[in-house]
Coordinates of C-alpha atoms in Angstrom, one line a residue:
M1 CA -57.7 -130.2 37.7
I2 CA -56.2 -127.6 39.3
R3 CA -52.9 -127.4 41.5
F4 CA -51.3 -124.5 43.1
E5 CA -47.7 -125.7 44.5
N6 CA -46.4 -123.2 47.1
A7 CA -47.7 -120.3 44.7
T8 CA -46.4 -117.0 46.0
K9 CA -46.8 -113.5 44.5
I10 CA -45.0 -110.5 45.8
Y11 CA -45.8 -107.2 44.2
G12 CA -42.9 -104.9 43.5
K13 CA -40.8 -104.2 46.5
S14 CA -43.5 -105.1 49.1
D15 CA -42.3 -106.8 52.5
R16 CA -45.7 -108.9 52.2
A17 CA -46.8 -111.6 50.0
A18 CA -50.2 -111.0 48.1
L19 CA -50.2 -114.8 47.9
D20 CA -48.1 -116.6 50.4
H21 CA -47.1 -120.3 49.4
L22 CA -50.6 -121.3 48.4
T23 CA -50.9 -125.2 48.0
L24 CA -54.1 -126.6 46.9
E25 CA -55.6 -129.1 44.6
V26 CA -59.1 -129.1 43.1
G27 CA -60.2 -132.2 41.3
D28 CA -62.4 -132.8 38.3
G29 CA -66.1 -132.7 38.7
C30 CA -65.7 -130.3 41.8
V31 CA -67.2 -126.9 42.5
Y32 CA -64.7 -125.1 44.5
G33 CA -65.3 -121.9 46.3
F34 CA -62.3 -119.7 47.4
L35 CA -63.4 -117.5 50.1
G36 CA -61.9 -114.4 51.6
P37 CA -62.4 -110.9 52.6
N38 CA -61.4 -107.9 50.1
G39 CA -57.7 -108.0 49.7
A40 CA -57.1 -111.5 50.9
G41 CA -55.4 -112.7 48.0
K42 CA -58.5 -114.4 45.9
T43 CA -57.9 -112.3 42.6
T44 CA -54.2 -112.7 42.7
A45 CA -54.4 -116.3 43.0
I46 CA -56.9 -116.3 39.8
R47 CA -54.6 -114.1 38.0
L48 CA -51.7 -116.6 38.5
L49 CA -54.0 -119.7 37.4
T50 CA -55.2 -117.9 34.2
G51 CA -51.8 -116.7 33.3
A52 CA -52.5 -112.9 33.6
L53 CA -49.6 -112.8 36.3
R54 CA -46.5 -114.9 36.8
A55 CA -45.6 -116.3 40.3
T56 CA -42.8 -115.1 42.5
D57 CA -42.4 -118.4 43.6
G58 CA -43.9 -121.7 43.3
R59 CA -46.2 -122.8 40.3
V60 CA -49.6 -123.4 39.1
L61 CA -50.8 -126.6 37.0
V62 CA -53.8 -127.0 35.0
N63 CA -54.4 -130.6 34.2
G64 CA -50.8 -131.1 34.6
V65 CA -49.5 -128.2 32.4
D66 CA -47.5 -125.4 34.1
V67 CA -49.2 -122.3 33.3
A68 CA -46.0 -120.2 33.4
Q69 CA -44.1 -122.5 31.3
K70 CA -46.8 -123.3 28.7
P71 CA -49.3 -120.6 28.7
V72 CA -51.0 -121.0 25.4
E73 CA -51.6 -124.6 26.1
A74 CA -52.9 -124.0 29.6
K75 CA -55.1 -121.1 28.8
K76 CA -56.9 -123.2 26.1
M77 CA -58.3 -125.3 29.0
I78 CA -59.7 -122.5 30.8
G79 CA -63.0 -120.6 30.3
F80 CA -62.5 -117.4 32.5
V81 CA -65.1 -114.9 33.6
P82 CA -63.3 -111.9 35.3
D83 CA -64.8 -109.6 37.9
S84 CA -64.3 -106.3 35.5
Q85 CA -67.1 -105.4 33.0
E86 CA -64.4 -104.3 30.4
M87 CA -65.8 -105.8 27.2
Y88 CA -65.8 -104.8 23.5
D89 CA -68.9 -102.6 23.7
K90 CA -69.0 -102.0 20.1
L91 CA -69.6 -105.5 19.4
T92 CA -73.0 -107.4 19.5
G93 CA -73.4 -110.2 21.9
M94 CA -73.4 -112.6 19.2
E95 CA -70.2 -111.0 17.5
Y96 CA -68.6 -111.1 20.8
L97 CA -69.3 -114.9 21.0
K98 CA -67.9 -115.5 17.6
F99 CA -64.7 -113.7 18.5
M100 CA -64.4 -115.8 21.3
A101 CA -65.1 -119.0 19.1
D102 CA -62.4 -117.7 16.7
L103 CA -59.7 -117.1 19.5
F104 CA -60.3 -120.9 20.7
G105 CA -60.6 -122.4 17.2
V106 CA -64.1 -123.8 17.7
S107 CA -65.6 -125.1 14.6
E108 CA -68.6 -123.6 13.0
A109 CA -70.8 -126.4 14.1
D110 CA -69.8 -126.4 17.7
R111 CA -69.8 -122.6 18.1
K112 CA -73.4 -122.4 16.8
A113 CA -74.9 -125.3 19.0
R114 CA -73.1 -124.0 22.0
A115 CA -74.1 -120.4 21.4
E116 CA -77.5 -121.6 20.7
K117 CA -77.5 -123.7 23.9
Y118 CA -76.1 -121.1 26.5
L119 CA -77.9 -118.0 25.0
E120 CA -81.1 -120.2 25.9
I121 CA -79.8 -121.2 29.2
F122 CA -78.9 -117.7 30.5
E123 CA -82.1 -116.0 28.9
M124 CA -79.8 -113.9 26.4
A125 CA -81.3 -115.3 22.9
G126 CA -83.3 -112.2 22.7
A127 CA -80.4 -109.7 23.4
A128 CA -77.8 -111.4 21.1
G129 CA -78.1 -109.0 18.4
D130 CA -77.8 -105.9 20.5
R131 CA -74.5 -104.2 21.3
I132 CA -72.7 -105.0 24.5
A133 CA -72.8 -101.1 25.4
S134 CA -76.6 -101.5 25.6
Y135 CA -76.2 -104.3 28.3
S136 CA -76.7 -104.0 31.9
R137 CA -73.9 -105.3 34.3
G138 CA -76.0 -108.4 34.7
M139 CA -76.2 -109.0 31.2
K140 CA -72.6 -108.5 30.3
Q141 CA -71.9 -110.9 33.1
K142 CA -74.0 -113.7 31.3
I143 CA -72.6 -113.1 28.0
A144 CA -69.1 -113.2 29.4
S145 CA -69.9 -116.5 30.9
I146 CA -71.3 -117.7 27.6
G147 CA -68.0 -116.6 26.0
A148 CA -65.9 -118.5 28.7
L149 CA -67.9 -121.8 27.7
I150 CA -68.0 -121.6 23.9
H151 CA -64.8 -124.0 23.6
N152 CA -66.1 -126.3 26.3
P153 CA -63.1 -125.9 28.7
P154 CA -62.5 -128.4 31.2
V155 CA -61.7 -125.8 33.7
W156 CA -64.2 -122.9 34.5
V157 CA -62.7 -120.1 36.6
L158 CA -64.9 -117.0 37.6
D159 CA -63.9 -114.2 39.8
E160 CA -66.7 -112.9 42.2
P161 CA -69.4 -114.0 39.6
M162 CA -72.5 -113.1 41.6
V163 CA -71.6 -109.4 41.8
G164 CA -74.3 -107.4 39.9
L165 CA -76.5 -110.3 39.2
D166 CA -80.1 -110.2 40.0
P167 CA -81.7 -113.3 41.8
R168 CA -83.0 -115.0 38.4
A169 CA -79.4 -114.6 36.8
A170 CA -77.7 -115.9 39.9
F171 CA -79.7 -118.8 40.1
L172 CA -79.1 -119.6 36.3
L173 CA -75.3 -119.0 36.8
K174 CA -75.2 -121.4 39.9
E175 CA -77.3 -124.1 38.1
E176 CA -74.9 -124.0 35.1
M177 CA -71.7 -124.2 37.6
K178 CA -73.3 -127.4 39.1
N179 CA -74.0 -128.8 35.5
R180 CA -70.5 -128.3 34.5
A181 CA -69.3 -130.2 37.5
R182 CA -71.7 -133.1 37.0
E183 CA -70.0 -133.2 33.4
G184 CA -66.7 -133.6 34.9
A185 CA -65.4 -130.2 34.6
T186 CA -63.4 -128.1 37.3
V187 CA -65.3 -125.2 38.6
F188 CA -63.3 -122.7 40.7
F189 CA -64.6 -119.2 41.8
S190 CA -63.9 -116.5 44.1
T191 CA -66.5 -115.2 46.4
H192 CA -67.3 -113.3 49.7
V193 CA -70.9 -114.6 49.5
L194 CA -70.8 -117.2 52.3
E195 CA -74.4 -118.5 51.7
V196 CA -73.7 -119.1 48.0
A197 CA -70.6 -120.9 48.8
E198 CA -72.3 -123.2 51.6
K199 CA -75.0 -124.1 49.3
L200 CA -73.2 -124.6 46.1
C201 CA -69.7 -125.7 46.8
D202 CA -68.3 -129.5 47.0
R203 CA -65.0 -127.8 48.8
V204 CA -64.1 -124.5 49.9
G205 CA -60.9 -122.8 50.9
I206 CA -60.7 -119.8 53.2
I207 CA -57.8 -117.4 52.6
N208 CA -56.8 -114.3 54.5
Q209 CA -53.8 -111.9 54.1
G210 CA -52.3 -114.2 51.3
K211 CA -52.5 -117.5 53.3
L212 CA -55.0 -120.5 53.0
I213 CA -56.2 -120.8 56.7
M214 CA -58.6 -123.7 56.3
E215 CA -59.9 -125.9 53.4
G216 CA -62.4 -128.7 53.1
G217 CA -66.2 -129.6 52.5
P218 CA -68.5 -127.0 53.8
E219 CA -70.2 -129.4 56.0
E220 CA -66.8 -130.8 57.3
L221 CA -65.6 -127.4 58.0
V222 CA -68.6 -126.4 59.9
S223 CA -68.5 -129.7 62.0
R224 CA -65.2 -128.5 63.4
R225 CA -67.2 -125.7 65.2
G226 CA -70.1 -127.5 66.4
D227 CA -73.2 -125.8 65.3
A228 CA -71.5 -122.7 63.6
S229 CA -72.5 -121.8 60.2
L230 CA -70.0 -121.3 57.6
E231 CA -70.5 -117.6 57.7
E232 CA -69.7 -117.7 61.5
L233 CA -66.8 -120.0 60.9
F234 CA -65.5 -117.6 58.2
L235 CA -65.9 -114.4 60.4
E236 CA -64.3 -116.2 63.4
L237 CA -61.2 -117.3 61.4
T238 CA -60.5 -114.0 59.4
E239 CA -61.1 -112.0 62.4
K240 CA -58.6 -114.2 64.7
E241 CA -55.9 -114.1 61.6
S242 CA -56.3 -110.3 61.3
A243 CA -55.8 -109.8 65.1
G244 CA -52.8 -112.2 65.2
E245 CA -51.2 -110.2 62.4
E246 CA -51.9 -106.8 64.2
G247 CA -50.5 -108.3 67.4
G248 CA -47.4 -109.4 65.7
H249 CA -46.6 -105.8 64.4
K250 CA -46.8 -104.3 67.9

């Protein structure tokens, strides 16, 4: 379970919050899509959730644990796949997985079983002995996903996970996200690919200019606008919010 309670983040001396009193709960067994245009606050929210940033106000909980108050305990429950490709390029894929397993204290038996399982699922078994420096962007994304799952976390967080993936790799990742949710895990990912969110997610939240402007199941949200698709709803809401903000500054 993930819970944001009035989570707010203001960078430096800015007069505008990058994340503005976000209140949101994501339960176990749920695939949750966090939608918004570039600069909306998606990555800031994820950085608060994963402990990379501290909130200016409010708090973030992972299975009842305050991320700011007990960061190590909270991080042990999270598998995180960032949007960056900054990895240990001199390591092989398998060495990277061993490093991640060591970091989370995974037993030899469990790390071996999980590495074999996920290398097979993500079709990376043949490349596990190669250096990460030789990997394509998509391969790095897949090995990062396996590393995030090596300790079998109850919460899986992904920041723009479909970027750089070919259709086959994207399909494999989406299938595993659904599998994890079926096993009771919480899957939380940011995206601006509306088609993916509409087909994959149990619930979605739409954020713009740091504020959550709509939240619910995809079918529930689109039903509020008649025959509108999630993409049309998203564009309508974000354009309306942006126009209102611009009008307020005049």
